[in-house]
């Protein structure tokens, strides 16, 4: 059971937009800790996709964007491409646990 | 470029110990903390602990307290994860990842991962 809650799967057709949610609590996202997103392909390590809620590392296409509200964060992917098919994880920090915490992951399928 | 290279896959029996290494390059080793994270098959990542290569006591997730030891060797820019009293449910990929300087931060980059399989 992950501390941050993500939908197990989302899907969309090429060119469409999908949104992946990440729901937390008052001790992590709700405590104003930043949320970061990672992309993981089968058999490889997670790779940083979005840091500090809405910032892209160099090399990440601007089709990927992040946002954050009170106790949730969102990853938007516009103009879906087949190569976006992967697992996506959110991550933050939890002050009650004194732990870095992750979501359980969302599998994106491009139809 | 910044790179973390981990040791190879391990197969262990229950009750044994395993040590995984993570060699850093491309930056000043002592300037950035290193996390250890594991990921069981089909599961999300799980944080295990963090070490400051510049010294000081590591911090461990409560779940692994008493079973995990993080160490570092500044001469070779390498950090080590030792997990003792292995159980079948410890079968997972183990990753090291660099922590950003300010605040709790994010994980970037990650090592390539080390598969630890525990089975009798």
PDB file of C-alpha atoms in Angstrom:
ATOM      1  CA  UNK A   1       0.000   0.000   0.000  1.00  0.00           C
ATOM      2  CA  UNK A   2       1.718   3.163  -1.235  1.00  0.00           C
ATOM      3  CA  UNK A   3       1.483   6.422   0.720  1.00  0.00           C
ATOM      4  CA  UNK A   4       0.640   8.379  -2.445  1.00  0.00           C
ATOM      5  CA  UNK A   5      -2.357   7.123  -4.438  1.00  0.00           C
ATOM      6  CA  UNK A   6      -2.322   6.896  -8.222  1.00  0.00           C
ATOM      7  CA  UNK A   7      -4.790   5.277 -10.634  1.00  0.00           C
ATOM      8  CA  UNK A   8      -3.420   1.891 -11.739  1.00  0.00           C
ATOM      9  CA  UNK A   9      -3.884   2.687 -15.418  1.00  0.00           C
ATOM     10  CA  UNK A  10      -4.820   5.360 -17.914  1.00  0.00           C
ATOM     11  CA  UNK A  11      -5.090   5.212 -21.677  1.00  0.00           C
ATOM     12  CA  UNK A  12      -5.462   7.493 -24.642  1.00  0.00           C
ATOM     13  CA  UNK A  13      -5.205   7.576 -28.386  1.00  0.00           C
ATOM     14  CA  UNK A  14      -2.249   9.130 -30.182  1.00  0.00           C
ATOM     15  CA  UNK A  15      -2.506  12.902 -30.146  1.00  0.00           C
ATOM     16  CA  UNK A  16      -4.863  13.012 -27.188  1.00  0.00           C
ATOM     17  CA  UNK A  17      -4.241  14.314 -23.668  1.00  0.00           C
ATOM     18  CA  UNK A  18      -4.185  12.250 -20.490  1.00  0.00           C
ATOM     19  CA  UNK A  19      -3.888  13.293 -16.864  1.00  0.00           C
ATOM     20  CA  UNK A  20      -2.443  11.146 -14.084  1.00  0.00           C
ATOM     21  CA  UNK A  21      -3.381  12.069 -10.534  1.00  0.00           C
ATOM     22  CA  UNK A  22      -1.374  11.598  -7.349  1.00  0.00           C
ATOM     23  CA  UNK A  23      -3.313  11.991  -4.118  1.00  0.00           C
ATOM     24  CA  UNK A  24      -1.624  12.536  -0.785  1.00  0.00           C
ATOM     25  CA  UNK A  25      -2.431  13.690   2.736  1.00  0.00           C
ATOM     26  CA  UNK A  26      -1.765  16.592   5.104  1.00  0.00           C
ATOM     27  CA  UNK A  27       1.622  15.149   6.035  1.00  0.00           C
ATOM     28  CA  UNK A  28       3.059  15.028   2.518  1.00  0.00           C
ATOM     29  CA  UNK A  29       1.577  16.923  -0.441  1.00  0.00           C
ATOM     30  CA  UNK A  30      -0.782  18.797   1.881  1.00  0.00           C
ATOM     31  CA  UNK A  31       2.195  19.913   3.984  1.00  0.00           C
ATOM     32  CA  UNK A  32       3.524  21.767   0.933  1.00  0.00           C
ATOM     33  CA  UNK A  33       6.228  19.267   0.088  1.00  0.00           C
ATOM     34  CA  UNK A  34       7.064  19.275  -3.589  1.00  0.00           C
ATOM     35  CA  UNK A  35       5.943  16.494  -5.908  1.00  0.00           C
ATOM     36  CA  UNK A  36       8.211  14.954  -8.515  1.00  0.00           C
ATOM     37  CA  UNK A  37       7.366  12.567 -11.360  1.00  0.00           C
ATOM     38  CA  UNK A  38       9.302   9.696 -12.905  1.00  0.00           C
ATOM     39  CA  UNK A  39       8.896   7.686 -16.088  1.00  0.00           C
ATOM     40  CA  UNK A  40       9.886   4.024 -16.151  1.00  0.00           C
ATOM     41  CA  UNK A  41      10.112   1.651 -19.093  1.00  0.00           C
ATOM     42  CA  UNK A  42      10.128  -2.117 -18.514  1.00  0.00           C
ATOM     43  CA  UNK A  43      13.501  -3.380 -17.386  1.00  0.00           C
ATOM     44  CA  UNK A  44      14.970   0.070 -16.771  1.00  0.00           C
ATOM     45  CA  UNK A  45      15.400   2.407 -13.823  1.00  0.00           C
ATOM     46  CA  UNK A  46      12.950   5.247 -13.204  1.00  0.00           C
ATOM     47  CA  UNK A  47      13.957   8.525 -14.855  1.00  0.00           C
ATOM     48  CA  UNK A  48      13.147  12.005 -13.584  1.00  0.00           C
ATOM     49  CA  UNK A  49      10.380  13.564 -15.679  1.00  0.00           C
ATOM     50  CA  UNK A  50       9.115  16.534 -13.612  1.00  0.00           C
ATOM     51  CA  UNK A  51      10.755  18.068 -10.539  1.00  0.00           C
ATOM     52  CA  UNK A  52       9.446  20.545  -8.019  1.00  0.00           C
ATOM     53  CA  UNK A  53       5.814  20.155  -9.161  1.00  0.00           C
ATOM     54  CA  UNK A  54       6.067  21.683 -12.623  1.00  0.00           C
ATOM     55  CA  UNK A  55       9.667  21.833 -13.850  1.00  0.00           C
ATOM     56  CA  UNK A  56      11.089  19.742 -16.681  1.00  0.00           C
ATOM     57  CA  UNK A  57      14.716  18.585 -16.779  1.00  0.00           C
ATOM     58  CA  UNK A  58      16.489  19.408 -20.010  1.00  0.00           C
ATOM     59  CA  UNK A  59      15.548  16.963 -22.725  1.00  0.00           C
ATOM     60  CA  UNK A  60      12.007  16.286 -21.497  1.00  0.00           C
ATOM     61  CA  UNK A  61       9.469  17.381 -24.132  1.00  0.00           C
ATOM     62  CA  UNK A  62       7.083  20.188 -23.214  1.00  0.00           C
ATOM     63  CA  UNK A  63       4.215  17.758 -23.847  1.00  0.00           C
ATOM     64  CA  UNK A  64       4.795  16.751 -20.211  1.00  0.00           C
ATOM     65  CA  UNK A  65       3.664  19.156 -17.514  1.00  0.00           C
ATOM     66  CA  UNK A  66       2.893  19.019 -13.816  1.00  0.00           C
ATOM     67  CA  UNK A  67       0.655  20.858 -11.394  1.00  0.00           C
ATOM     68  CA  UNK A  68      -0.225  20.676  -7.719  1.00  0.00           C
ATOM     69  CA  UNK A  69      -3.230  21.531  -5.579  1.00  0.00           C
ATOM     70  CA  UNK A  70      -3.912  21.189  -1.854  1.00  0.00           C
ATOM     71  CA  UNK A  71      -3.322  17.465  -1.361  1.00  0.00           C
ATOM     72  CA  UNK A  72      -2.899  16.257  -4.938  1.00  0.00           C
ATOM     73  CA  UNK A  73      -0.628  16.587  -7.914  1.00  0.00           C
ATOM     74  CA  UNK A  74      -1.224  15.989 -11.583  1.00  0.00           C
ATOM     75  CA  UNK A  75       0.867  14.961 -14.566  1.00  0.00           C
ATOM     76  CA  UNK A  76      -0.508  16.041 -17.936  1.00  0.00           C
ATOM     77  CA  UNK A  77       0.701  14.464 -21.158  1.00  0.00           C
ATOM     78  CA  UNK A  78      -0.532  16.148 -24.323  1.00  0.00           C
ATOM     79  CA  UNK A  79      -0.104  15.038 -27.916  1.00  0.00           C
ATOM     80  CA  UNK A  80       0.253  11.396 -26.836  1.00  0.00           C
ATOM     81  CA  UNK A  81       2.822   9.366 -28.710  1.00  0.00           C
ATOM     82  CA  UNK A  82       3.401   5.620 -28.784  1.00  0.00           C
ATOM     83  CA  UNK A  83       6.779   6.150 -27.110  1.00  0.00           C
ATOM     84  CA  UNK A  84       5.020   7.592 -24.028  1.00  0.00           C
ATOM     85  CA  UNK A  85       3.717   4.145 -23.121  1.00  0.00           C
ATOM     86  CA  UNK A  86       5.370   3.527 -19.744  1.00  0.00           C
ATOM     87  CA  UNK A  87       4.810   3.448 -15.987  1.00  0.00           C
ATOM     88  CA  UNK A  88       4.647   6.817 -14.215  1.00  0.00           C
ATOM     89  CA  UNK A  89       5.354   7.406 -10.513  1.00  0.00           C
ATOM     90  CA  UNK A  90       4.894  10.426  -8.282  1.00  0.00           C
ATOM     91  CA  UNK A  91       7.161  11.094  -5.279  1.00  0.00           C
ATOM     92  CA  UNK A  92       7.173  13.461  -2.325  1.00  0.00           C
ATOM     93  CA  UNK A  93       8.257  13.603   1.314  1.00  0.00           C
ATOM     94  CA  UNK A  94       6.174  12.682   4.345  1.00  0.00           C
ATOM     95  CA  UNK A  95       6.810  14.519   7.606  1.00  0.00           C
ATOM     96  CA  UNK A  96       4.895  12.043   9.776  1.00  0.00           C
ATOM     97  CA  UNK A  97       6.899   9.086   8.501  1.00  0.00           C
ATOM     98  CA  UNK A  98      10.126  11.086   8.004  1.00  0.00           C
ATOM     99  CA  UNK A  99      10.323   9.159   4.745  1.00  0.00           C
ATOM    100  CA  UNK A 100      10.527   9.890   1.088  1.00  0.00           C
ATOM    101  CA  UNK A 101       7.350   8.385  -0.392  1.00  0.00           C
ATOM    102  CA  UNK A 102       6.182   7.190  -3.795  1.00  0.00           C
ATOM    103  CA  UNK A 103       2.935   6.444  -5.526  1.00  0.00           C
ATOM    104  CA  UNK A 104       2.081   2.931  -6.621  1.00  0.00           C
ATOM    105  CA  UNK A 105       2.463   3.828 -10.272  1.00  0.00           C
ATOM    106  CA  UNK A 106       0.198   4.388 -13.264  1.00  0.00           C
ATOM    107  CA  UNK A 107       0.525   2.353 -16.438  1.00  0.00           C
ATOM    108  CA  UNK A 108      -0.068   4.517 -19.506  1.00  0.00           C
ATOM    109  CA  UNK A 109      -1.327   2.681 -22.573  1.00  0.00           C
ATOM    110  CA  UNK A 110      -1.366   4.452 -25.918  1.00  0.00           C
ATOM    111  CA  UNK A 111      -4.223   2.909 -27.889  1.00  0.00           C
TER     112      UNK A 111
ATOM    113  CA  UNK B   1      28.112  13.090 -17.139  1.00  0.00           C
ATOM    114  CA  UNK B   2      26.746  12.217 -13.718  1.00  0.00           C
ATOM    115  CA  UNK B   3      26.488   8.468 -13.450  1.00  0.00           C
ATOM    116  CA  UNK B   4      25.769   5.843 -10.817  1.00  0.00           C
ATOM    117  CA  UNK B   5      26.866   2.299 -11.683  1.00  0.00           C
ATOM    118  CA  UNK B   6      25.718  -0.588  -9.519  1.00  0.00           C
ATOM    119  CA  UNK B   7      27.029  -4.095  -8.981  1.00  0.00           C
ATOM    120  CA  UNK B   8      25.531  -7.137 -10.628  1.00  0.00           C
ATOM    121  CA  UNK B   9      22.606  -9.389  -9.797  1.00  0.00           C
ATOM    122  CA  UNK B  10      22.666 -11.524  -6.674  1.00  0.00           C
ATOM    123  CA  UNK B  11      20.935 -14.771  -5.736  1.00  0.00           C
ATOM    124  CA  UNK B  12      20.672 -15.502  -2.019  1.00  0.00           C
ATOM    125  CA  UNK B  13      19.004 -17.940   0.308  1.00  0.00           C
ATOM    126  CA  UNK B  14      16.680 -16.819   3.108  1.00  0.00           C
ATOM    127  CA  UNK B  15      18.596 -15.698   6.182  1.00  0.00           C
ATOM    128  CA  UNK B  16      21.660 -14.636   4.205  1.00  0.00           C
ATOM    129  CA  UNK B  17      23.035 -11.133   3.694  1.00  0.00           C
ATOM    130  CA  UNK B  18      23.642  -9.193   0.496  1.00  0.00           C
ATOM    131  CA  UNK B  19      25.829  -6.190  -0.292  1.00  0.00           C
ATOM    132  CA  UNK B  20      25.147  -3.998  -3.304  1.00  0.00           C
ATOM    133  CA  UNK B  21      27.562  -1.306  -4.459  1.00  0.00           C
ATOM    134  CA  UNK B  22      26.927   1.983  -6.232  1.00  0.00           C
ATOM    135  CA  UNK B  23      29.883   3.805  -7.813  1.00  0.00           C
ATOM    136  CA  UNK B  24      29.457   7.501  -8.538  1.00  0.00           C
ATOM    137  CA  UNK B  25      31.223   9.485 -11.234  1.00  0.00           C
ATOM    138  CA  UNK B  26      30.958  12.803 -13.026  1.00  0.00           C
ATOM    139  CA  UNK B  27      30.561  14.980  -9.926  1.00  0.00           C
ATOM    140  CA  UNK B  28      32.053  15.652  -6.489  1.00  0.00           C
ATOM    141  CA  UNK B  29      31.108  12.527  -4.553  1.00  0.00           C
ATOM    142  CA  UNK B  30      31.033  14.150  -1.136  1.00  0.00           C
ATOM    143  CA  UNK B  31      28.688  16.962  -2.198  1.00  0.00           C
ATOM    144  CA  UNK B  32      25.484  14.956  -2.691  1.00  0.00           C
ATOM    145  CA  UNK B  33      23.585  12.498  -0.515  1.00  0.00           C
ATOM    146  CA  UNK B  34      22.731   9.094  -1.970  1.00  0.00           C
ATOM    147  CA  UNK B  35      19.379   7.343  -1.502  1.00  0.00           C
ATOM    148  CA  UNK B  36      18.642   3.630  -1.712  1.00  0.00           C
ATOM    149  CA  UNK B  37      15.256   2.562  -3.077  1.00  0.00           C
ATOM    150  CA  UNK B  38      13.887  -0.867  -3.863  1.00  0.00           C
ATOM    151  CA  UNK B  39      11.158  -1.973  -6.226  1.00  0.00           C
ATOM    152  CA  UNK B  40       9.530  -5.378  -5.951  1.00  0.00           C
ATOM    153  CA  UNK B  41       8.059  -6.916  -9.125  1.00  0.00           C
ATOM    154  CA  UNK B  42       4.930  -5.020 -10.163  1.00  0.00           C
ATOM    155  CA  UNK B  43       5.183  -2.578  -7.250  1.00  0.00           C
ATOM    156  CA  UNK B  44       6.055   1.069  -6.812  1.00  0.00           C
ATOM    157  CA  UNK B  45       9.441   2.172  -5.501  1.00  0.00           C
ATOM    158  CA  UNK B  46      10.036   1.984  -1.739  1.00  0.00           C
ATOM    159  CA  UNK B  47      12.548   4.244   0.035  1.00  0.00           C
ATOM    160  CA  UNK B  48      15.039   2.423   2.246  1.00  0.00           C
ATOM    161  CA  UNK B  49      17.563   4.944   3.458  1.00  0.00           C
ATOM    162  CA  UNK B  50      19.950   7.794   2.749  1.00  0.00           C
ATOM    163  CA  UNK B  51      23.637   8.393   3.373  1.00  0.00           C
ATOM    164  CA  UNK B  52      25.783  11.502   3.339  1.00  0.00           C
ATOM    165  CA  UNK B  53      29.055  10.600   1.603  1.00  0.00           C
ATOM    166  CA  UNK B  54      30.683  13.451   3.527  1.00  0.00           C
ATOM    167  CA  UNK B  55      30.111  11.695   6.842  1.00  0.00           C
ATOM    168  CA  UNK B  56      27.508  11.442   9.557  1.00  0.00           C
ATOM    169  CA  UNK B  57      25.098   8.675  10.425  1.00  0.00           C
ATOM    170  CA  UNK B  58      22.829   7.320   7.682  1.00  0.00           C
ATOM    171  CA  UNK B  59      19.052   7.570   8.036  1.00  0.00           C
ATOM    172  CA  UNK B  60      16.956   4.458   7.527  1.00  0.00           C
ATOM    173  CA  UNK B  61      13.278   3.875   6.879  1.00  0.00           C
ATOM    174  CA  UNK B  62      11.703   2.443  10.012  1.00  0.00           C
ATOM    175  CA  UNK B  63      10.688  -0.680   8.107  1.00  0.00           C
ATOM    176  CA  UNK B  64      14.345  -1.592   7.548  1.00  0.00           C
ATOM    177  CA  UNK B  65      15.841  -0.436  10.858  1.00  0.00           C
ATOM    178  CA  UNK B  66      18.121  -3.098  12.275  1.00  0.00           C
ATOM    179  CA  UNK B  67      18.394  -4.965   8.983  1.00  0.00           C
ATOM    180  CA  UNK B  68      20.017  -2.477   6.631  1.00  0.00           C
ATOM    181  CA  UNK B  69      23.409  -0.801   6.786  1.00  0.00           C
ATOM    182  CA  UNK B  70      24.587   1.971   4.458  1.00  0.00           C
ATOM    183  CA  UNK B  71      28.281   2.739   4.176  1.00  0.00           C
ATOM    184  CA  UNK B  72      30.528   4.696   1.856  1.00  0.00           C
ATOM    185  CA  UNK B  73      34.126   4.686   0.619  1.00  0.00           C
ATOM    186  CA  UNK B  74      35.253   8.156  -0.386  1.00  0.00           C
ATOM    187  CA  UNK B  75      38.476   6.814  -1.909  1.00  0.00           C
ATOM    188  CA  UNK B  76      36.496   4.987  -4.590  1.00  0.00           C
ATOM    189  CA  UNK B  77      33.361   7.202  -4.640  1.00  0.00           C
ATOM    190  CA  UNK B  78      31.251   4.178  -3.805  1.00  0.00           C
ATOM    191  CA  UNK B  79      28.319   3.671  -1.472  1.00  0.00           C
ATOM    192  CA  UNK B  80      27.164   0.294  -0.241  1.00  0.00           C
ATOM    193  CA  UNK B  81      23.852  -1.198   0.819  1.00  0.00           C
ATOM    194  CA  UNK B  82      23.945  -4.242   3.079  1.00  0.00           C
ATOM    195  CA  UNK B  83      20.677  -6.018   3.825  1.00  0.00           C
ATOM    196  CA  UNK B  84      20.735  -8.780   6.417  1.00  0.00           C
ATOM    197  CA  UNK B  85      18.463 -11.704   7.326  1.00  0.00           C
ATOM    198  CA  UNK B  86      17.019 -11.833   3.828  1.00  0.00           C
ATOM    199  CA  UNK B  87      13.456 -13.023   3.319  1.00  0.00           C
ATOM    200  CA  UNK B  88      11.685 -14.157   0.152  1.00  0.00           C
ATOM    201  CA  UNK B  89       9.819 -10.845   0.070  1.00  0.00           C
ATOM    202  CA  UNK B  90      13.128  -8.964  -0.231  1.00  0.00           C
ATOM    203  CA  UNK B  91      13.295 -10.109  -3.853  1.00  0.00           C
ATOM    204  CA  UNK B  92      13.390  -6.823  -5.766  1.00  0.00           C
ATOM    205  CA  UNK B  93      15.435  -4.442  -7.840  1.00  0.00           C
ATOM    206  CA  UNK B  94      17.576  -2.243  -5.617  1.00  0.00           C
ATOM    207  CA  UNK B  95      18.492   1.230  -6.877  1.00  0.00           C
ATOM    208  CA  UNK B  96      20.786   3.974  -5.678  1.00  0.00           C
ATOM    209  CA  UNK B  97      19.884   7.529  -6.624  1.00  0.00           C
ATOM    210  CA  UNK B  98      21.401  10.945  -6.006  1.00  0.00           C
ATOM    211  CA  UNK B  99      19.551  13.467  -3.893  1.00  0.00           C
ATOM    212  CA  UNK B 100      19.365  17.085  -4.930  1.00  0.00           C
ATOM    213  CA  UNK B 101      21.047  19.601  -2.657  1.00  0.00           C
ATOM    214  CA  UNK B 102      18.163  21.612  -1.277  1.00  0.00           C
ATOM    215  CA  UNK B 103      15.191  20.380   0.707  1.00  0.00           C
ATOM    216  CA  UNK B 104      13.869  16.819   0.594  1.00  0.00           C
ATOM    217  CA  UNK B 105      14.334  17.021  -3.168  1.00  0.00           C
ATOM    218  CA  UNK B 106      14.076  14.502  -5.946  1.00  0.00           C
ATOM    219  CA  UNK B 107      16.032  11.468  -7.134  1.00  0.00           C
ATOM    220  CA  UNK B 108      18.303  12.055 -10.105  1.00  0.00           C
ATOM    221  CA  UNK B 109      20.028  10.215 -11.593  1.00  0.00           C
ATOM    222  CA  UNK B 110      19.340   6.596 -10.673  1.00  0.00           C
ATOM    223  CA  UNK B 111      21.692   3.672 -10.934  1.00  0.00           C
ATOM    224  CA  UNK B 112      20.773   0.954 -13.381  1.00  0.00           C
ATOM    225  CA  UNK B 113      19.447  -1.267 -10.617  1.00  0.00           C
ATOM    226  CA  UNK B 114      20.580  -4.535  -9.053  1.00  0.00           C
ATOM    227  CA  UNK B 115      18.259  -7.527  -8.944  1.00  0.00           C
ATOM    228  CA  UNK B 116      18.423  -9.395  -5.651  1.00  0.00           C
ATOM    229  CA  UNK B 117      16.616 -12.728  -5.744  1.00  0.00           C
ATOM    230  CA  UNK B 118      15.922 -14.542  -2.481  1.00  0.00           C
ATOM    231  CA  UNK B 119      14.900 -18.159  -2.722  1.00  0.00           C
ATOM    232  CA  UNK B 120      15.621 -21.454  -1.088  1.00  0.00           C
TER     233      UNK B 120
END
